[in-house]
Coordinates of C-alpha atoms in Angstrom, one line a residue:
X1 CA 34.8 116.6 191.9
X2 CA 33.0 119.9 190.7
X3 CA 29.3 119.2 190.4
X4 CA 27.5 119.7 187.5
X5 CA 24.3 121.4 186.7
X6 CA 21.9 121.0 184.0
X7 CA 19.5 123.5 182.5
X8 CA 16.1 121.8 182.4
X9 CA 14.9 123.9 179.0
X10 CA 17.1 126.3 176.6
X11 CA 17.4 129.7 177.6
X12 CA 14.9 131.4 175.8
X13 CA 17.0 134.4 175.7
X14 CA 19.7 132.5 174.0
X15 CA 17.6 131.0 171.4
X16 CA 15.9 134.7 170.2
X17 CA 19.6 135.7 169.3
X18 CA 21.8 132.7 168.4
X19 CA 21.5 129.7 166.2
X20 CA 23.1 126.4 167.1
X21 CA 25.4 126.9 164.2
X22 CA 26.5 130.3 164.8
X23 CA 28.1 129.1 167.8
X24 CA 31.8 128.3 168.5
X25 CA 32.3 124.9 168.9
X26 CA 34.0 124.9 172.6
X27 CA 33.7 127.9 175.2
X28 CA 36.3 127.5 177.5
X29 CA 36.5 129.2 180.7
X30 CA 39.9 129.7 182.8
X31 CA 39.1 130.3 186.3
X32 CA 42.1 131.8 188.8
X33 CA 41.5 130.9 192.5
X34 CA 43.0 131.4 195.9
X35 CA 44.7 127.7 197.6
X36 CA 42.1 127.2 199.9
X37 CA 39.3 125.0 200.6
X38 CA 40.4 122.5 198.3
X39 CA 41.1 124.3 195.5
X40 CA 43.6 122.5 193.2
X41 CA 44.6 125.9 191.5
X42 CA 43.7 126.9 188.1
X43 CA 40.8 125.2 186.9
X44 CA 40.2 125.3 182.7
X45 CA 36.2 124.7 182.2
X46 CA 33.9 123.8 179.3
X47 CA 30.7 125.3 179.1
X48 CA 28.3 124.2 176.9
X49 CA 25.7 126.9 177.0
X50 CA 23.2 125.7 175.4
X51 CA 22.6 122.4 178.2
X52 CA 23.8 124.4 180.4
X53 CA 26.9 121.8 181.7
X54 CA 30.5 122.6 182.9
X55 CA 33.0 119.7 182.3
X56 CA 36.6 119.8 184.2
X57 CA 39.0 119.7 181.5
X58 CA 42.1 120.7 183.5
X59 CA 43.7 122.0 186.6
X60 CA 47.0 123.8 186.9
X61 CA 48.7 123.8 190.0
X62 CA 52.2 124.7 189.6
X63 CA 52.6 127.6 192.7
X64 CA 49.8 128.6 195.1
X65 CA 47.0 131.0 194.6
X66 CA 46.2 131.8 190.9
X67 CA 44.1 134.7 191.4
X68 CA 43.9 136.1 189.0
X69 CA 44.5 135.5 185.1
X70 CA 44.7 137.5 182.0
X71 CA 44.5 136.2 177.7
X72 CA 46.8 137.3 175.3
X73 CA 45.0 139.6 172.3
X74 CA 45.8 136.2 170.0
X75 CA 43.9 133.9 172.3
X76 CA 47.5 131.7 172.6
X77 CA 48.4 132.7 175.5
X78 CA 47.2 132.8 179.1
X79 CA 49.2 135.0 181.9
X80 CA 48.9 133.9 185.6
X81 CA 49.7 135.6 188.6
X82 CA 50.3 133.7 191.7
X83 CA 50.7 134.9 194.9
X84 CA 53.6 132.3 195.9
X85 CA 57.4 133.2 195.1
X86 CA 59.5 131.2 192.6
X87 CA 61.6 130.2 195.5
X88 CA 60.9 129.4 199.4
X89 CA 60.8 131.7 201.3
X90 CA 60.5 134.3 198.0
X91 CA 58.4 137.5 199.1
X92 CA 57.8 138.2 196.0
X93 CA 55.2 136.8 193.4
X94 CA 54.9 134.8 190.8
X95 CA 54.0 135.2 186.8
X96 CA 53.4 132.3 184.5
X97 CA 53.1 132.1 180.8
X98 CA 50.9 129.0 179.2
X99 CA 50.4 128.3 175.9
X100 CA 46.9 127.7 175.0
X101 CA 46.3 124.3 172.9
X102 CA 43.8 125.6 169.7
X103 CA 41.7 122.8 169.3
X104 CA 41.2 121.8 173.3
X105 CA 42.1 124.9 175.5
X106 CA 44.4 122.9 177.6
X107 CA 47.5 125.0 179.4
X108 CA 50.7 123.9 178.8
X109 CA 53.6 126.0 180.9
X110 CA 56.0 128.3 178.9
X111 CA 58.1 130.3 181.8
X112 CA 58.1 131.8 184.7
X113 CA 59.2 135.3 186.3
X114 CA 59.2 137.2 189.5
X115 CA 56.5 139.6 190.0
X116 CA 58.5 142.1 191.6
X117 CA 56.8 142.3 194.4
X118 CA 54.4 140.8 197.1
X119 CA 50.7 139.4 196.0
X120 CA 50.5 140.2 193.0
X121 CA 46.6 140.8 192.3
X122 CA 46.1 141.9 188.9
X123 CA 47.7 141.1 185.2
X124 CA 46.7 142.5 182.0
X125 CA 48.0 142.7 178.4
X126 CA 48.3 145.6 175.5
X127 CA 46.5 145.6 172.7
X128 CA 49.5 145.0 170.7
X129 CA 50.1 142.0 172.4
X130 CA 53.8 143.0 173.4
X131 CA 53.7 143.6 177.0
X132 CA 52.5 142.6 179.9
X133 CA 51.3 144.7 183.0
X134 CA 50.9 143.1 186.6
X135 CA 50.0 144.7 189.9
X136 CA 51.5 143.6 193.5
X137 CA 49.4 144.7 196.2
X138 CA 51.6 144.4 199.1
X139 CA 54.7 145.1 197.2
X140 CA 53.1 148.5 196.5
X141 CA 54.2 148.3 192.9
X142 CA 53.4 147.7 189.5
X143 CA 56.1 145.8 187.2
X144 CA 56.4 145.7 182.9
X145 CA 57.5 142.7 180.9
X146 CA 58.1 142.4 176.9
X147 CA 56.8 139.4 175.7
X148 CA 58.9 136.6 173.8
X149 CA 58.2 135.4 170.5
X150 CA 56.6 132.0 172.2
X151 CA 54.5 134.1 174.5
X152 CA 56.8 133.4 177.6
X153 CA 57.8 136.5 179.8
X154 CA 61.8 138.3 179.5
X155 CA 62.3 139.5 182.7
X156 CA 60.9 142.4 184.0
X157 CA 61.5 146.1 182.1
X158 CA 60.4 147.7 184.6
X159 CA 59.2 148.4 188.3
X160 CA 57.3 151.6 190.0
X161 CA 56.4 152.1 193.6
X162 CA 54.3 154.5 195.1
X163 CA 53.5 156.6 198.5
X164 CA 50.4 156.0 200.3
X165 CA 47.8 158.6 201.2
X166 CA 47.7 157.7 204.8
X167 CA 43.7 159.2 204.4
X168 CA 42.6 155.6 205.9
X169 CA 45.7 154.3 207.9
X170 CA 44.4 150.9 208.6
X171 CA 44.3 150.3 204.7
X172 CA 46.6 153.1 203.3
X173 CA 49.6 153.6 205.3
X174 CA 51.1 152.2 202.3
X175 CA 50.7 152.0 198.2
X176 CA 48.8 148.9 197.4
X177 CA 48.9 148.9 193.6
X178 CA 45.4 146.6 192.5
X179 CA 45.1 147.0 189.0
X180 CA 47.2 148.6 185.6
X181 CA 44.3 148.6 182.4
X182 CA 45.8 149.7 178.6
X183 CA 44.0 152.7 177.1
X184 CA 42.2 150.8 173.7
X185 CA 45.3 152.5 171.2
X186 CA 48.0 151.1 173.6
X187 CA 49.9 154.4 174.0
X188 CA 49.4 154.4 177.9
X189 CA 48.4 152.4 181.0
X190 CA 46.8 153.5 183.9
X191 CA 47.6 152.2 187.2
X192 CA 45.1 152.5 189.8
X193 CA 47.2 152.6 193.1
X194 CA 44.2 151.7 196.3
X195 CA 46.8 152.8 199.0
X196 CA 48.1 155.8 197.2
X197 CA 44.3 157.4 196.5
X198 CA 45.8 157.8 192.9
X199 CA 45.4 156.5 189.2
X200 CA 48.7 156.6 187.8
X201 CA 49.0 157.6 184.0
X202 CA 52.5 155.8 182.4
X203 CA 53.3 155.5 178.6
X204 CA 54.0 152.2 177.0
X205 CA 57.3 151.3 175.4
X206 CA 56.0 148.4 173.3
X207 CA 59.6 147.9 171.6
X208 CA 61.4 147.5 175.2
X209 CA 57.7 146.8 177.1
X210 CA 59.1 149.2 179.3
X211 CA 57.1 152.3 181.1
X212 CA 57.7 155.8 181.6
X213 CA 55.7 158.6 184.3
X214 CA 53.5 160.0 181.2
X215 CA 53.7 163.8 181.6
X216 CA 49.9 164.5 183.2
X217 CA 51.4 161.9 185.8
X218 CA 48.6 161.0 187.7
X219 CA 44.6 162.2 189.2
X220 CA 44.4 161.9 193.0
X221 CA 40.5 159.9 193.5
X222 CA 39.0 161.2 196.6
X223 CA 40.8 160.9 200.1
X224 CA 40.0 157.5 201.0
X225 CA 38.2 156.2 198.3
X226 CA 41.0 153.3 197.2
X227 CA 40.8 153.0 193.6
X228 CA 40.7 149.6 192.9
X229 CA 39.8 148.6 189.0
X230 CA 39.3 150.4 186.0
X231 CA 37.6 150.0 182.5
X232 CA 37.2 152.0 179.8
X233 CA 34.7 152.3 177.3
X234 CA 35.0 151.0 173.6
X235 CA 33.2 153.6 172.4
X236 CA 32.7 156.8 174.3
X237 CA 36.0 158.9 175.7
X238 CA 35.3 158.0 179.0
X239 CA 36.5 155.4 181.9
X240 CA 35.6 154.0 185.3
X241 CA 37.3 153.5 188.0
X242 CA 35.6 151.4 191.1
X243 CA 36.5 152.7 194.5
X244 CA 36.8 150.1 197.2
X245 CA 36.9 151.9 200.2
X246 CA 34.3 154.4 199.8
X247 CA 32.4 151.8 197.6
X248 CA 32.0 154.0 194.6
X249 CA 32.4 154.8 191.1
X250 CA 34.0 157.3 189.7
X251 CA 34.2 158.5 186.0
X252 CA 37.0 160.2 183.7
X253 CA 37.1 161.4 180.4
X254 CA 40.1 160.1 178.8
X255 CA 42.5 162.1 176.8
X256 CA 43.6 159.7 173.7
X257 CA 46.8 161.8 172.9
X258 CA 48.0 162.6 176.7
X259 CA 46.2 160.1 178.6
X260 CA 44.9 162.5 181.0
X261 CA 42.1 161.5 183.5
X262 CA 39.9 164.4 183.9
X263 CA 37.0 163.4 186.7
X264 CA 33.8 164.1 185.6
X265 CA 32.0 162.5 188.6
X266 CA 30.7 160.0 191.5
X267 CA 28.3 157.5 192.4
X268 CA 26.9 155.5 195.0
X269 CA 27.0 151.9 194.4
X270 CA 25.1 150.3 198.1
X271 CA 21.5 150.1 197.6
X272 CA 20.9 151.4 200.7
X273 CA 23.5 154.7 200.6
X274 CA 24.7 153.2 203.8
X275 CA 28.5 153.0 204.2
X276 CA 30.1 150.4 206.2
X277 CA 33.3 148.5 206.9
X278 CA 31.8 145.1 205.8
X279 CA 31.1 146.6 202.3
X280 CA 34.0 147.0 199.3
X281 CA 33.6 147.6 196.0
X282 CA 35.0 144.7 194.0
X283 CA 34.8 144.4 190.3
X284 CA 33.8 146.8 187.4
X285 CA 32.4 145.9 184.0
X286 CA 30.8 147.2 180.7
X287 CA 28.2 145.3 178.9
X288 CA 29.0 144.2 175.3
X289 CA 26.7 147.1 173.6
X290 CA 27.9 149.5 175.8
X291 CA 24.7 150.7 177.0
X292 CA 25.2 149.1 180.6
X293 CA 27.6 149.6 183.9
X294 CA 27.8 146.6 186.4
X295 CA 29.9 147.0 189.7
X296 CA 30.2 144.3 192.3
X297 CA 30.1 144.7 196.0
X298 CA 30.8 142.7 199.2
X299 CA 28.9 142.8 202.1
X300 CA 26.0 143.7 200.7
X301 CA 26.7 141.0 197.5
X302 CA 25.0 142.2 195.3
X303 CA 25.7 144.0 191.4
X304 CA 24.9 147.8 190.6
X305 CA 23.5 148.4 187.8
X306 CA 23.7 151.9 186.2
X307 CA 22.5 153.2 182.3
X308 CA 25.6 154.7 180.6
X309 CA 25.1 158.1 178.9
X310 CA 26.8 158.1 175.5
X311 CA 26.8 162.0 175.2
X312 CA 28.7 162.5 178.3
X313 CA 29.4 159.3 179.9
X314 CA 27.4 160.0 183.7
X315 CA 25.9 157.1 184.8
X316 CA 21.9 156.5 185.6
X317 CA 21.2 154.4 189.0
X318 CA 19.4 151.5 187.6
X319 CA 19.1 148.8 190.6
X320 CA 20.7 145.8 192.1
X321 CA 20.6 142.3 191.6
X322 CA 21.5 139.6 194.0
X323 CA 25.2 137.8 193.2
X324 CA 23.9 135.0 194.3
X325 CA 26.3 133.8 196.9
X326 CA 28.9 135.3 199.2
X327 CA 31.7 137.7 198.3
X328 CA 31.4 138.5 194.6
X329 CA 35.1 139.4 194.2
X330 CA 35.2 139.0 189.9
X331 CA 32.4 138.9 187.2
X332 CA 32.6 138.4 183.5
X333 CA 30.6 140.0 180.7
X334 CA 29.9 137.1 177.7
X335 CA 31.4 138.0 174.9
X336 CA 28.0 137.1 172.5
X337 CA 26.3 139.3 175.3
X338 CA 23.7 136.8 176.7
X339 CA 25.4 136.1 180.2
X340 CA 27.0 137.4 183.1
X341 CA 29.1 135.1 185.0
X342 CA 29.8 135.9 188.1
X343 CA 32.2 134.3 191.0
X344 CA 31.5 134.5 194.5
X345 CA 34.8 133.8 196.5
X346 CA 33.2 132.7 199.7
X347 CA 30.7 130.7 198.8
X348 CA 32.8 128.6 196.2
X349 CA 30.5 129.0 193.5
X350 CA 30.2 130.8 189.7
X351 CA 26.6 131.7 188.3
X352 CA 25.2 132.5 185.2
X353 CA 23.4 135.2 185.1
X354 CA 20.9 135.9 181.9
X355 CA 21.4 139.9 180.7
X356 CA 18.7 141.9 179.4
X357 CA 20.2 144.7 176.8
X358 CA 17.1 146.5 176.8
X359 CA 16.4 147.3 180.6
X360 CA 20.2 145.9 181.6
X361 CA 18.4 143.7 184.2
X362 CA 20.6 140.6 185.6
X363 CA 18.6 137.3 185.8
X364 CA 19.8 134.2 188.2
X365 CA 19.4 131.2 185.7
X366 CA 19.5 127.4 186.9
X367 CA 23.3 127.0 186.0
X368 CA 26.0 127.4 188.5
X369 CA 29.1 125.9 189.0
X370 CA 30.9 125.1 192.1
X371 CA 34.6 125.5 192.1
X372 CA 36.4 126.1 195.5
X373 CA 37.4 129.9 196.0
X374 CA 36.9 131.6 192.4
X375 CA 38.4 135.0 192.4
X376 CA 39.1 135.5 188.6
X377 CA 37.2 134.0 185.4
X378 CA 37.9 134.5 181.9
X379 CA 36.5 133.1 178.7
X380 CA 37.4 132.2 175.5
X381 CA 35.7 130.6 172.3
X382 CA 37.9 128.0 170.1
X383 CA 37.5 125.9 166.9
X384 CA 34.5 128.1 165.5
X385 CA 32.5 126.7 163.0

């Protein structure tokens, strides 16, 4: 049973910003894992911020390793990407479509499709709503779907594969496709391919969900950096993209009309400027305001924190903050801006962390939850007030 953990006063921080009765009545959190050390599969959460207590509402188990899930722009639907096939001995992995209950959060299945290729790692979902983008690591591709009218999946529109860059052979021999984010306006997607050294440009199709190679096709990252994720910024022209390999970050300015990545530069993310072989970059996030950069990295477990420059998008070294626990593989930025939360894999644990929008610090508070082998958390407020 997951153990619960009470805050002994309200966060102060909290308080300051929010009234009770500005608050959403339920905060729900949907937390993907991998099927091992007793994880049961995809755990749905309530989190009552203001006692700081996590209830078990639900756990979804229908295929093996849920790591990693994705909402729908409505907030009905919840996209899940297991690494187990729809069949025995199925290479391939596989996507589920729940339908999220309005007045409890609880998951109830809609359909199911291929992946298109092995482990997949990474869904996401347009603006629009219409399609839905997943990436297969060891399938070395990236698939498209067009969504029904219930929120379940067509079959895939389509599927691209990529070369690797051979730059590190023992991780890119081959293309291992990790992540595929919307630009805000839902005209492209970019694809950011680890084994391949590239970020892929594509247009959407919303009508079919299909993709096509958009005409600046793609940026090659540096040799042997393995983009991993990517995020762009509400506000400024200007994305992320954090390297695993070489356990950087590297910024674009994004074209709006073309979707052309023009790199504008790279930082350090170890505190000590020290690579190694136990250290990858992990996760990538911008704080609500968009004043603040977080980047997660293993090995050294920690966050990197940076100050975001709104005239030109470089990036100020800040600091690093403990994750906590072991292998911070995923973090999540609170919508209302008050918390981090951030899951560390191998310690089988999620912490909340307090943020600080005027110095971007990250604060360890008293309330953690432990849920066997978190590697993806997402939130979501129902019934407000």
């Amino acid at each position: 049973m997951i153990r619960l953990f009470l805050l002994a006063v309200l966060c102060t921080t909290f308080s300051q910003n929010m009234s009770y009765a500005q608050l959403p009545s339920k905060e729900i959190w949907y937390v993907g894992t991998f099927s091992e050390s007793g994880s049961k599969g995809l755990y749905v959460m309530e989190f009552d911020r203001l006692l700081g207590q996590f209830t078990e509402l639900q756990t979804v188990h229908d295929r093996k390793s849920p790591s990693f899930v994705s909402l729908h722009p409505s907030n009905q639907f919840l996209y899940a990407a297991y690494r187990e096939g729809m069949e025995e001995g199925d290479p391939n992995g596989t996507i589920v479509a729940y339908r999220i209950d309005a007045y409890t959060g609880l998951l109830q299945k809609i359909n199911e499709v291929s992946s298109e290729g092995a482990s997949p790692c990474h869904v996401s979902v347009d603006p629009s709503g219409d399609v839905v983008f997943v990436s297969n690591y060891q399938g070395g591709n990236l698939a498209s779907y067009k969504i029904r009218e219930d929120g379940g999946l067509h079959p895939a529109s389509s599927v691209f594969g990529h070369e690797g860059s051979n730059a590190k052979p023992d991780r890119q021999s081959r293309a291992h496709m990790h992540s595929v984010i919307p630009s805000l306006n839902g005209n492209f997607a970019f694809a950011s391919d680890l084994g391949a050294d590239r970020i892929f440009t594509y247009k959407v199709e919303s009508n079919t969900g299909s993709l096509l190679p958009a005409k600046r096709g793609s940026v090659r990252a540096t040799p042997g950096s393995g983009p991993r994720h990517f995020v762009l910024h509400r506000e400024i022209p200007f994305a992320y993209s954090i390297e695993e390999l070489s356990n950087t970050v590297a910024v674009y300015q994004v074209n709006p009309y073309n979707g052309r990545l023009r790199p504008k530069g790279r930082y350090n993310l170890l505190s000590n400027q020290v690579q190694s072989e136990q250290n990858s970059a992990a996760d990538i996030h911008i704080s609500v305001d968009g004043k603040w950069l977080y980047a997660s990295n293993r090995g050294q477990d920690n966050l990197a924190i940076f100050k975001i420059n709104p005239a030109d998008g470089a990036l100020t070294a800040v600091g690093h903050v403990p994750s906590g626990g072991l292998h911070p593989r995923n973090f999540r930025v609170d919508e209302l801006g008050e918390f981090v939360y951030v899951a560390n894999m191998n310690s089988d644990q999620i912490i909340v962390f307090s943020y600080d929008s005027v110095t971007g610090s990250l604060n360890p508070t008293e309330m953690q939850v432990q849920i066997p082998r978190p590697a993806c958390v997402v939130q979501l407020f129902i019934n407000p007030r």
